[in-house]
Amino acid sequence: LQYNLIASHACGVGEPFPELVSRAMLVLRANTMLKGHSGVRLIVVEKLLSLINAHIHPVIPSQGSLGASGDLAPLSHLALVLL
């Protein structure tokens, strides 16, 4: 994805989620991608797992998401750490 697309959706506000929640989001996203329906290369999952193993977690604001699923802003903040 283009950097601008991800950056434009990273518009969350409020207190950041606790580290445990951010790490859980990384694990859940990696698990979802491993199912093979996300259209991402294996290296993306490997990068997520390397963040988890290195105890690096993104700072994800707790409010400000848009869309029906409610995860656009949080997942954009999660994706920024991969770029």
PDB file of C-alpha atoms in Angstrom:
ATOM      1  CA  LEU A   1       0.000   0.000   0.000  1.00  0.00           C
ATOM      2  CA  GLN A   2       1.017   3.558  -0.504  1.00  0.00           C
ATOM      3  CA  TYR A   3       2.460   5.370   2.469  1.00  0.00           C
ATOM      4  CA  ASN A   4       0.040   8.287   2.002  1.00  0.00           C
ATOM      5  CA  LEU A   5      -2.984   5.989   2.187  1.00  0.00           C
ATOM      6  CA  ILE A   6      -1.879   4.522   5.499  1.00  0.00           C
ATOM      7  CA  ALA A   7      -0.740   7.869   6.912  1.00  0.00           C
ATOM      8  CA  SER A   8      -4.030   9.559   6.015  1.00  0.00           C
ATOM      9  CA  HIS A   9      -5.994   7.000   8.035  1.00  0.00           C
ATOM     10  CA  ALA A  10      -3.672   7.177  11.056  1.00  0.00           C
ATOM     11  CA  CYS A  11      -5.805   9.859  12.666  1.00  0.00           C
ATOM     12  CA  GLY A  12      -6.505   8.380  16.077  1.00  0.00           C
ATOM     13  CA  VAL A  13      -6.715  10.486  19.219  1.00  0.00           C
ATOM     14  CA  GLY A  14      -6.891   9.905  22.935  1.00  0.00           C
ATOM     15  CA  GLU A  15      -4.821   7.892  25.331  1.00  0.00           C
ATOM     16  CA  PRO A  16      -2.782   5.144  23.694  1.00  0.00           C
ATOM     17  CA  PHE A  17      -3.803   1.554  24.244  1.00  0.00           C
ATOM     18  CA  PRO A  18      -1.731  -0.294  26.857  1.00  0.00           C
ATOM     19  CA  GLU A  19       1.305  -2.193  25.574  1.00  0.00           C
ATOM     20  CA  LEU A  20      -0.471  -5.514  26.107  1.00  0.00           C
ATOM     21  CA  VAL A  21      -3.341  -4.449  23.831  1.00  0.00           C
ATOM     22  CA  SER A  22      -0.952  -3.238  21.107  1.00  0.00           C
ATOM     23  CA  ARG A  23       0.946  -6.514  21.272  1.00  0.00           C
ATOM     24  CA  ALA A  24      -2.313  -8.468  21.108  1.00  0.00           C
ATOM     25  CA  MET A  25      -3.265  -6.508  17.989  1.00  0.00           C
ATOM     26  CA  LEU A  26       0.043  -7.525  16.372  1.00  0.00           C
ATOM     27  CA  VAL A  27      -0.570 -11.185  17.238  1.00  0.00           C
ATOM     28  CA  LEU A  28      -4.160 -11.118  15.986  1.00  0.00           C
ATOM     29  CA  ARG A  29      -3.212  -9.381  12.742  1.00  0.00           C
ATOM     30  CA  ALA A  30      -0.398 -11.889  12.113  1.00  0.00           C
ATOM     31  CA  ASN A  31      -2.764 -14.788  12.821  1.00  0.00           C
ATOM     32  CA  THR A  32      -5.361 -13.387  10.428  1.00  0.00           C
ATOM     33  CA  MET A  33      -2.778 -12.926   7.678  1.00  0.00           C
ATOM     34  CA  LEU A  34      -1.477 -16.484   8.120  1.00  0.00           C
ATOM     35  CA  LYS A  35      -4.859 -17.844   7.069  1.00  0.00           C
ATOM     36  CA  GLY A  36      -3.954 -16.850   3.499  1.00  0.00           C
ATOM     37  CA  HIS A  37      -6.925 -14.642   2.643  1.00  0.00           C
ATOM     38  CA  SER A  38      -5.313 -11.223   3.136  1.00  0.00           C
ATOM     39  CA  GLY A  39      -3.270 -11.008  -0.053  1.00  0.00           C
ATOM     40  CA  VAL A  40      -0.010 -10.175   1.719  1.00  0.00           C
ATOM     41  CA  ARG A  41       3.397 -11.729   1.311  1.00  0.00           C
ATOM     42  CA  LEU A  42       4.853 -13.910   4.033  1.00  0.00           C
ATOM     43  CA  ILE A  43       7.476 -11.250   4.790  1.00  0.00           C
ATOM     44  CA  VAL A  44       4.747  -8.991   6.206  1.00  0.00           C
ATOM     45  CA  VAL A  45       3.792 -11.647   8.754  1.00  0.00           C
ATOM     46  CA  GLU A  46       7.465 -12.249   9.509  1.00  0.00           C
ATOM     47  CA  LYS A  47       7.932  -8.515  10.191  1.00  0.00           C
ATOM     48  CA  LEU A  48       4.952  -8.509  12.568  1.00  0.00           C
ATOM     49  CA  LEU A  49       6.363 -11.509  14.418  1.00  0.00           C
ATOM     50  CA  SER A  50       9.813  -9.917  14.601  1.00  0.00           C
ATOM     51  CA  LEU A  51       8.249  -6.853  16.251  1.00  0.00           C
ATOM     52  CA  ILE A  52       6.543  -9.091  18.802  1.00  0.00           C
ATOM     53  CA  ASN A  53       9.742 -11.035  19.511  1.00  0.00           C
ATOM     54  CA  ALA A  54      11.761  -7.812  19.877  1.00  0.00           C
ATOM     55  CA  HIS A  55       9.171  -6.395  22.301  1.00  0.00           C
ATOM     56  CA  ILE A  56       8.492  -3.482  19.959  1.00  0.00           C
ATOM     57  CA  HIS A  57       4.906  -2.326  19.903  1.00  0.00           C
ATOM     58  CA  PRO A  58       3.217   0.523  18.045  1.00  0.00           C
ATOM     59  CA  VAL A  59       1.637   3.411  19.925  1.00  0.00           C
ATOM     60  CA  ILE A  60      -2.037   3.138  18.970  1.00  0.00           C
ATOM     61  CA  PRO A  61      -4.494   5.819  20.099  1.00  0.00           C
ATOM     62  CA  SER A  62      -7.664   4.490  21.694  1.00  0.00           C
ATOM     63  CA  GLN A  63     -10.156   6.715  19.853  1.00  0.00           C
ATOM     64  CA  GLY A  64     -10.823   8.099  16.410  1.00  0.00           C
ATOM     65  CA  SER A  65     -11.585   5.171  14.160  1.00  0.00           C
ATOM     66  CA  LEU A  66     -13.828   5.452  11.123  1.00  0.00           C
ATOM     67  CA  GLY A  67     -15.740   2.927   9.097  1.00  0.00           C
ATOM     68  CA  ALA A  68     -18.152   0.107   9.696  1.00  0.00           C
ATOM     69  CA  SER A  69     -15.564  -2.231  11.185  1.00  0.00           C
ATOM     70  CA  GLY A  70     -14.081   0.426  13.467  1.00  0.00           C
ATOM     71  CA  ASP A  71     -10.484  -0.652  12.900  1.00  0.00           C
ATOM     72  CA  LEU A  72      -9.228   1.667  10.144  1.00  0.00           C
ATOM     73  CA  ALA A  73      -7.377   4.139  12.371  1.00  0.00           C
ATOM     74  CA  PRO A  74      -5.939   1.582  14.822  1.00  0.00           C
ATOM     75  CA  LEU A  75      -4.691  -0.694  12.048  1.00  0.00           C
ATOM     76  CA  SER A  76      -3.205   2.297  10.219  1.00  0.00           C
ATOM     77  CA  HIS A  77      -1.180   3.147  13.302  1.00  0.00           C
ATOM     78  CA  LEU A  78      -0.139  -0.506  13.496  1.00  0.00           C
ATOM     79  CA  ALA A  79       0.917  -0.493   9.824  1.00  0.00           C
ATOM     80  CA  LEU A  80       2.993   2.679  10.196  1.00  0.00           C
ATOM     81  CA  VAL A  81       5.494   0.840  12.376  1.00  0.00           C
ATOM     82  CA  LEU A  82       6.170  -1.525   9.454  1.00  0.00           C
ATOM     83  CA  LEU A  83       7.041   1.246   6.997  1.00  0.00           C
TER      84      LEU A  83
END
